[in-house]
Amino acid sequence: MLISDRMLLKVIVLGDSGVGKTSLMNQYVYKKFNKQYKATIGADFVTKELHIDDKLVTLQIWDTAGQERFHSLGVAFYRGADCCVLVYDVNIQKTFETLQTWHEEFLK
């Protein structure tokens, strides 16, 4: 396959603490699930390469900490992002209600 163009997309995964952001990211990139919960501290990122038409697209997926104490770090992680994925827990209504706040913070 001849790749004529390369593209990098920075994707930020946002949502309250414990909603499954890390699990979602690990399932998408590594096709693995870990039952043990370990809170993300600050942020972490992984990459995944995709071939779309004749382009090589590298996704840089940033997993952010959902705890309030790490919100001030968000601005630095959001810089240069192309999009965000908003994640909530279907069993906890409050995590859905806070998505608007996460979205607004991302757009700043």
Short mmCIF file of C-alpha atoms in Angstrom, two decimals:
data_model
loop_
_atom_site.label_atom_id
_atom_site.label_comp_id
_atom_site.label_asym_id
_atom_site.label_seq_id
_atom_site.Cartn_x
_atom_site.Cartn_y
_atom_site.Cartn_z
CA MET A 1 0.00 0.00 0.00
CA LEU A 2 1.42 3.37 -1.00
CA ILE A 3 0.84 6.04 1.61
CA SER A 4 0.90 9.48 0.03
CA ASP A 5 -0.04 11.56 3.06
CA ARG A 6 0.36 11.37 6.81
CA MET A 7 -1.92 13.00 9.32
CA LEU A 8 -1.78 13.37 13.11
CA LEU A 9 -4.99 13.82 15.08
CA LYS A 10 -4.91 14.62 18.79
CA VAL A 11 -7.95 13.23 20.58
CA ILE A 12 -8.75 14.02 24.23
CA VAL A 13 -10.90 11.62 26.29
CA LEU A 14 -12.89 13.56 28.91
CA GLY A 15 -15.32 12.73 31.69
CA ASP A 16 -15.69 12.35 35.43
CA SER A 17 -13.44 10.10 37.46
CA GLY A 18 -14.28 6.40 37.24
CA VAL A 19 -16.49 6.50 34.14
CA GLY A 20 -14.21 4.21 32.11
CA LYS A 21 -12.06 6.57 30.02
CA THR A 22 -8.91 4.46 30.41
CA SER A 23 -10.80 1.22 29.81
CA LEU A 24 -12.39 2.61 26.66
CA MET A 25 -9.02 3.81 25.34
CA ASN A 26 -7.28 0.50 26.14
CA GLN A 27 -10.06 -1.51 24.52
CA TYR A 28 -9.88 0.59 21.33
CA VAL A 29 -6.08 0.61 21.03
CA TYR A 30 -5.02 -2.74 22.54
CA LYS A 31 -8.28 -4.74 22.48
CA LYS A 32 -7.71 -5.49 26.19
CA PHE A 33 -9.75 -4.91 29.32
CA ASN A 34 -8.40 -4.81 32.87
CA LYS A 35 -10.93 -5.38 35.67
CA GLN A 36 -8.78 -3.59 38.24
CA TYR A 37 -9.45 0.13 38.60
CA LYS A 38 -6.47 2.44 38.87
CA ALA A 39 -7.11 6.19 38.68
CA THR A 40 -5.21 8.14 36.03
CA ILE A 41 -2.91 10.77 37.50
CA GLY A 42 -2.69 13.88 35.33
CA ALA A 43 -2.85 12.41 31.85
CA ASP A 44 -1.46 9.63 29.70
CA PHE A 45 -1.53 9.04 25.96
CA VAL A 46 -1.28 6.23 23.45
CA THR A 47 -1.08 6.21 19.67
CA LYS A 48 -2.93 4.16 17.09
CA GLU A 49 -2.27 4.19 13.36
CA LEU A 50 -5.08 3.85 10.86
CA HIS A 51 -5.05 3.64 7.07
CA ILE A 52 -7.87 5.74 5.63
CA ASP A 53 -8.01 5.86 1.84
CA ASP A 54 -4.40 6.62 0.87
CA LYS A 55 -3.52 8.39 4.13
CA LEU A 56 -1.76 7.15 7.23
CA VAL A 57 -3.61 8.66 10.18
CA THR A 58 -1.96 8.59 13.59
CA LEU A 59 -4.36 9.08 16.47
CA GLN A 60 -2.72 10.49 19.58
CA ILE A 61 -5.31 9.62 22.22
CA TRP A 62 -4.98 11.48 25.53
CA ASP A 63 -6.55 9.93 28.60
CA THR A 64 -7.16 12.61 31.22
CA ALA A 65 -7.72 12.36 34.96
CA GLY A 66 -11.33 13.03 35.91
CA GLN A 67 -10.63 14.17 39.47
CA GLU A 68 -11.31 17.81 40.27
CA ARG A 69 -7.77 18.37 41.56
CA PHE A 70 -6.35 17.76 38.06
CA HIS A 71 -8.69 20.11 36.17
CA SER A 72 -6.15 22.94 36.18
CA LEU A 73 -3.83 20.74 34.12
CA GLY A 74 -6.50 20.31 31.47
CA VAL A 75 -5.69 23.44 29.49
CA ALA A 76 -2.16 22.22 28.77
CA PHE A 77 -3.40 18.81 27.62
CA TYR A 78 -6.19 20.27 25.45
CA ARG A 79 -3.84 22.56 23.52
CA GLY A 80 -3.60 21.43 19.91
CA ALA A 81 -6.40 18.88 20.23
CA ASP A 82 -8.51 18.19 17.16
CA CYS A 83 -11.47 16.73 19.03
CA CYS A 84 -12.65 15.24 22.29
CA VAL A 85 -14.55 12.12 23.25
CA LEU A 86 -16.96 12.69 26.15
CA VAL A 87 -17.43 9.65 28.38
CA TYR A 88 -20.01 9.02 31.12
CA ASP A 89 -21.27 6.10 33.19
CA VAL A 90 -24.78 5.07 32.13
CA ASN A 91 -25.46 4.02 35.74
CA ILE A 92 -24.61 7.40 37.27
CA GLN A 93 -26.81 10.28 36.09
CA LYS A 94 -24.44 12.96 37.48
CA THR A 95 -21.64 11.84 35.12
CA PHE A 96 -23.95 12.56 32.17
CA GLU A 97 -25.01 15.92 33.59
CA THR A 98 -21.37 17.08 33.87
CA LEU A 99 -20.63 16.43 30.18
CA GLN A 100 -21.72 19.96 29.30
CA THR A 101 -19.09 21.34 31.69
CA TRP A 102 -16.39 19.08 30.20
CA HIS A 103 -17.38 20.18 26.70
CA GLU A 104 -17.33 23.87 27.57
CA GLU A 105 -13.93 23.51 29.26
CA PHE A 106 -12.56 21.77 26.16
CA LEU A 107 -13.81 24.55 23.87
CA LYS A 108 -12.03 27.24 25.93
#
